[in-house]
Tab-separated table of C-alpha atoms in Angstrom:
chain	number	residue	atom	x	y	z
A	1	SER	CA	-0.908	3.052	3.158
A	2	TYR	CA	-2.293	4.062	6.523
A	3	VAL	CA	-4.150	1.317	8.386
A	4	LEU	CA	-6.929	1.689	10.945
A	5	ALA	CA	-7.712	-1.330	13.110
A	6	GLN	CA	-11.062	-1.816	14.842
A	7	PRO	CA	-12.336	-4.766	16.883
A	8	PRO	CA	-14.833	-6.757	14.794
A	9	SER	CA	-17.439	-6.746	17.527
A	10	VAL	CA	-18.383	-5.157	20.822
A	11	SER	CA	-21.277	-6.225	23.033
A	12	VAL	CA	-22.963	-4.182	25.725
A	13	SER	CA	-26.084	-4.334	27.874
A	14	PRO	CA	-28.733	-1.637	27.595
A	15	GLY	CA	-28.006	1.341	29.803
A	16	LYS	CA	-24.295	0.603	29.966
A	17	THR	CA	-21.406	2.318	28.208
A	18	ALA	CA	-19.889	1.020	24.974
A	19	ARG	CA	-16.378	1.878	23.872
A	20	ILE	CA	-15.222	1.226	20.332
A	21	THR	CA	-11.555	1.670	19.564
A	22	CYS	CA	-9.730	2.609	16.392
A	23	GLU	CA	-5.992	2.036	16.364
A	24	GLY	CA	-3.495	3.589	13.994
A	25	ASP	CA	0.092	4.737	13.997
A	26	SER	CA	0.165	8.103	15.793
A	27	ILE	CA	-3.529	8.510	15.153
A	28	GLY	CA	-3.553	11.093	17.935
A	29	ILE	CA	-2.108	13.689	15.544
A	30	LYS	CA	-4.885	13.128	13.008
A	31	ARG	CA	-8.550	14.059	13.155
A	32	VAL	CA	-10.807	11.032	13.442
A	33	HIS	CA	-14.398	10.778	12.279
A	34	TRP	CA	-16.946	8.130	13.232
A	35	TYR	CA	-19.910	6.792	11.264
A	36	GLN	CA	-22.875	4.724	12.346
A	37	GLN	CA	-24.444	2.370	9.823
A	38	ARG	CA	-27.654	0.639	10.769
A	39	PRO	CA	-28.598	-2.496	8.787
A	40	GLY	CA	-29.727	-1.654	5.281
A	41	GLN	CA	-29.034	2.041	5.685
A	42	ALA	CA	-26.391	4.511	4.585
A	43	PRO	CA	-23.694	5.604	7.029
A	44	VAL	CA	-24.312	8.635	9.216
A	45	VAL	CA	-21.549	10.661	10.838
A	46	VAL	CA	-21.928	10.655	14.620
A	47	VAL	CA	-18.621	12.249	15.648
A	48	TYR	CA	-16.234	14.352	13.560
A	49	ASP	CA	-12.894	15.983	14.257
A	50	ASP	CA	-12.248	13.603	17.158
A	51	THR	CA	-14.854	15.032	19.528
A	52	ASP	CA	-17.520	17.086	17.749
A	53	ARG	CA	-21.107	15.956	17.241
A	54	PRO	CA	-23.294	16.974	14.297
A	55	SER	CA	-26.623	18.506	15.197
A	56	GLY	CA	-29.173	15.837	15.979
A	57	ILE	CA	-26.682	13.355	17.370
A	58	PRO	CA	-27.336	12.636	21.062
A	59	GLU	CA	-24.823	13.759	23.664
A	60	ARG	CA	-24.464	10.084	24.578
A	61	PHE	CA	-22.061	9.838	21.642
A	62	SER	CA	-18.587	11.173	22.336
A	63	GLY	CA	-15.085	10.727	20.991
A	64	SER	CA	-11.514	10.951	22.121
A	65	ASN	CA	-8.160	10.556	20.415
A	66	SER	CA	-4.653	10.224	21.800
A	67	GLY	CA	-1.464	8.362	21.044
A	68	ASN	CA	-2.244	5.388	18.845
A	69	THR	CA	-5.919	4.991	19.781
A	70	ALA	CA	-9.108	6.861	19.057
A	71	THR	CA	-12.256	5.871	20.932
A	72	LEU	CA	-15.954	6.289	20.280
A	73	THR	CA	-17.907	6.141	23.537
A	74	ILE	CA	-21.644	5.576	23.615
A	75	GLY	CA	-23.223	6.186	27.010
A	76	ARG	CA	-26.524	4.759	28.253
A	77	VAL	CA	-26.693	2.422	25.270
A	78	GLU	CA	-30.093	1.826	23.710
A	79	ALA	CA	-31.342	-0.942	21.452
A	80	GLY	CA	-31.384	1.524	18.564
A	81	ASP	CA	-27.635	1.992	18.840
A	82	GLU	CA	-27.083	-1.515	17.506
A	83	ALA	CA	-25.199	-0.925	14.271
A	84	ASP	CA	-21.836	-1.054	12.563
A	85	TYR	CA	-19.444	1.744	13.448
A	86	TYR	CA	-16.557	2.901	11.282
A	87	CYS	CA	-13.697	5.242	12.039
A	88	GLN	CA	-12.153	7.312	9.253
A	89	VAL	CA	-9.214	9.654	8.810
A	90	TRP	CA	-7.973	11.841	5.998
A	91	ASP	CA	-4.232	11.839	5.602
A	92	SER	CA	-2.518	13.804	2.870
A	93	TYR	CA	0.624	11.691	3.338
A	94	SER	CA	-1.269	8.450	2.842
A	95	ASP	CA	-2.428	6.684	-0.303
A	96	PRO	CA	-5.359	6.748	-0.425
A	97	TYR	CA	-6.045	9.961	1.438
A	98	TRP	CA	-9.379	8.738	2.780
A	99	VAL	CA	-9.015	5.705	5.050
A	100	PHE	CA	-11.715	3.723	6.846
A	101	GLY	CA	-11.336	1.264	9.647
A	102	GLY	CA	-12.699	-2.221	9.112
A	103	GLY	CA	-15.793	-1.531	11.189
A	104	THR	CA	-17.126	-2.732	14.530
A	105	LYS	CA	-20.475	-4.444	15.009
A	106	LEU	CA	-22.084	-3.150	18.194
A	107	THR	CA	-24.500	-5.661	19.688
A	108	VAL	CA	-26.921	-4.584	22.397
A	109	LEU	CA	-27.594	-7.625	24.543
B	1	GLU	CA	-33.351	19.335	3.072
B	2	ILE	CA	-30.092	17.989	1.669
B	3	GLN	CA	-30.584	14.972	-0.571
B	4	LEU	CA	-28.263	12.763	-2.575
B	5	VAL	CA	-29.949	10.207	-4.817
B	6	GLU	CA	-27.900	7.624	-6.676
B	7	SER	CA	-29.039	5.757	-9.757
B	8	GLY	CA	-27.630	3.622	-12.531
B	9	GLY	CA	-26.734	0.469	-10.652
B	10	GLY	CA	-27.611	-2.982	-11.889
B	11	LEU	CA	-26.322	-6.301	-13.142
B	12	VAL	CA	-23.427	-6.203	-15.586
B	13	GLN	CA	-21.148	-8.862	-17.007
B	14	PRO	CA	-17.437	-8.931	-16.212
B	15	GLY	CA	-15.610	-6.573	-18.530
B	16	GLY	CA	-18.700	-4.455	-18.990
B	17	SER	CA	-19.403	-0.823	-18.198
B	18	LEU	CA	-21.855	1.114	-16.096
B	19	ARG	CA	-22.396	4.787	-15.337
B	20	LEU	CA	-23.628	5.806	-11.928
B	21	SER	CA	-25.294	9.139	-11.291
B	22	CYS	CA	-25.934	11.065	-8.113
B	23	ALA	CA	-28.496	13.858	-8.092
B	24	ALA	CA	-27.901	16.466	-5.414
B	25	SER	CA	-30.386	18.924	-3.964
B	26	GLY	CA	-30.824	21.175	-0.965
B	27	PHE	CA	-27.368	22.732	-1.019
B	28	SER	CA	-25.049	24.649	-3.291
B	29	PHE	CA	-23.641	21.649	-5.129
B	30	SER	CA	-21.048	23.580	-7.114
B	31	THR	CA	-19.245	24.681	-3.964
B	32	PHE	CA	-18.747	21.241	-2.439
B	33	GLU	CA	-16.245	18.465	-3.030
B	34	MET	CA	-17.789	15.040	-3.566
B	35	THR	CA	-16.799	11.432	-3.060
B	36	TRP	CA	-17.848	7.911	-4.035
B	37	VAL	CA	-17.608	5.188	-1.383
B	38	ARG	CA	-18.493	1.539	-1.910
B	39	GLN	CA	-19.386	-1.391	0.290
B	40	ALA	CA	-19.115	-4.964	-0.903
B	41	PRO	CA	-21.776	-7.347	0.444
B	42	GLY	CA	-21.118	-8.007	4.113
B	43	LYS	CA	-17.934	-5.941	4.060
B	44	GLY	CA	-16.774	-2.546	5.257
B	45	LEU	CA	-16.619	0.856	3.628
B	46	GLU	CA	-14.045	1.554	0.913
B	47	TRP	CA	-13.300	5.017	-0.462
B	48	VAL	CA	-13.375	4.947	-4.283
B	49	SER	CA	-12.940	8.419	-5.746
B	50	TYR	CA	-12.952	12.168	-5.030
B	51	ILE	CA	-13.631	15.236	-7.138
B	52	SER	CA	-13.063	18.869	-6.303
B	53	SER	CA	-15.874	21.396	-6.430
B	54	GLY	CA	-14.922	22.614	-9.885
B	55	GLY	CA	-14.013	19.177	-11.177
B	56	SER	CA	-10.372	19.917	-11.923
B	57	VAL	CA	-8.897	17.690	-9.207
B	58	VAL	CA	-9.727	14.016	-8.977
B	59	TYR	CA	-8.324	11.107	-6.982
B	60	TYR	CA	-8.907	7.372	-7.209
B	61	ALA	CA	-8.288	4.317	-5.088
B	62	ASP	CA	-5.626	2.045	-6.541
B	63	SER	CA	-8.257	-0.664	-6.975
B	64	VAL	CA	-10.164	1.397	-9.568
B	65	GLN	CA	-7.438	3.619	-11.026
B	66	GLY	CA	-7.504	3.490	-14.823
B	67	ARG	CA	-10.933	1.854	-14.960
B	68	PHE	CA	-13.239	4.347	-13.225
B	69	THR	CA	-13.744	8.026	-14.038
B	70	ILE	CA	-15.413	10.515	-11.714
B	71	SER	CA	-17.000	13.654	-13.111
B	72	ARG	CA	-19.616	16.237	-12.290
B	73	ASP	CA	-21.993	18.659	-13.977
B	74	ASN	CA	-22.533	21.584	-11.663
B	75	ALA	CA	-25.208	23.039	-13.919
B	76	LYS	CA	-27.218	19.862	-13.399
B	77	ASN	CA	-26.259	19.365	-9.733
B	78	SER	CA	-25.052	15.909	-10.619
B	79	LEU	CA	-22.120	13.645	-9.854
B	80	TYR	CA	-21.113	10.677	-11.993
B	81	LEU	CA	-18.970	7.589	-11.874
B	82	GLN	CA	-18.138	5.910	-15.171
B	83	MET	CA	-17.071	2.346	-14.472
B	84	ASN	CA	-15.335	0.354	-17.191
B	85	SER	CA	-13.678	-3.070	-17.304
B	86	LEU	CA	-15.788	-4.155	-14.365
B	87	ARG	CA	-14.705	-7.117	-12.267
B	88	ALA	CA	-16.506	-9.396	-9.843
B	89	GLU	CA	-14.723	-7.637	-6.981
B	90	ASP	CA	-16.389	-4.355	-7.971
B	91	THR	CA	-19.710	-5.779	-6.807
B	92	ALA	CA	-20.896	-3.428	-4.077
B	93	VAL	CA	-23.333	-0.778	-3.018
B	94	TYR	CA	-21.989	2.537	-4.268
B	95	TYR	CA	-22.672	5.632	-2.203
B	96	CYS	CA	-22.152	9.216	-3.211
B	97	ALA	CA	-21.296	11.488	-0.325
B	98	ARG	CA	-20.635	15.153	0.240
B	99	ASP	CA	-17.150	15.904	1.476
B	100	TRP	CA	-16.808	18.418	4.258
B	101	ASN	CA	-13.463	20.135	4.732
B	102	GLY	CA	-13.765	22.562	7.592
B	103	SER	CA	-10.618	21.992	9.595
B	104	GLY	CA	-7.974	20.745	7.200
B	105	THR	CA	-9.431	17.263	7.145
B	106	TYR	CA	-12.194	15.631	5.153
B	107	TYR	CA	-15.194	13.669	6.237
B	108	MET	CA	-18.485	12.764	4.565
B	109	ASP	CA	-21.299	14.736	6.138
B	110	TYR	CA	-24.151	13.601	3.895
B	111	TRP	CA	-24.636	10.305	2.098
B	112	GLY	CA	-27.033	8.973	-0.474
B	113	GLN	CA	-28.893	5.709	0.020
B	114	GLY	CA	-26.644	3.890	-2.404
B	115	THR	CA	-27.059	1.952	-5.630
B	116	LEU	CA	-26.158	-1.711	-6.010
B	117	VAL	CA	-23.757	-2.801	-8.721
B	118	THR	CA	-23.497	-6.529	-9.362
B	119	VAL	CA	-20.808	-7.829	-11.687
B	120	SER	CA	-21.567	-11.383	-12.684
B	121	SER	CA	-21.969	-13.580	-15.720
């Protein structure tokens, strides 16, 4: 099965830039989606198809994907960005098709 | 407004059964593929099952294959997950989510608030 590896935690000061990585074998040829999950809440997609943002998601959230690493970048981090972030891919050659990374806890210092 | 509302969770003994429901509103339910995702306490997200818009195609994670059955009633705008032979490791919050397939890949664009299933004696 396809495996996505995320760092368990990332810390950042308010106003700075946070980068959360998602590593997978040749992930650059897949489309990566990112979810934010605040404590006690359901996940919300913040970036889909590597770089696209749903309506209502601030421009501070951006994504990139190349080689073996996809990255979610959060600019000008705010206290409200503190949450767990998950990457996800869909791979028709994998089993299961829907794969999530283990999640990264973003802490705003 | 798009809404997904899960129900049916609760406490069940190992080996028992439970049926989860997800009521959808605010969109044309019959035209969308749907998914169940679960999250064990303090753990990450795990995809559980998928069903096509018409209900003819279903997929399951290996961990639930043969024990769980996904279904839908498009006339009632409802999604279901029948869970049998439940184990302690099935304890989790279960989310229903709408699958979006717009570019040859799937992601979940709307999620319910989840329903907690606890398997314990």
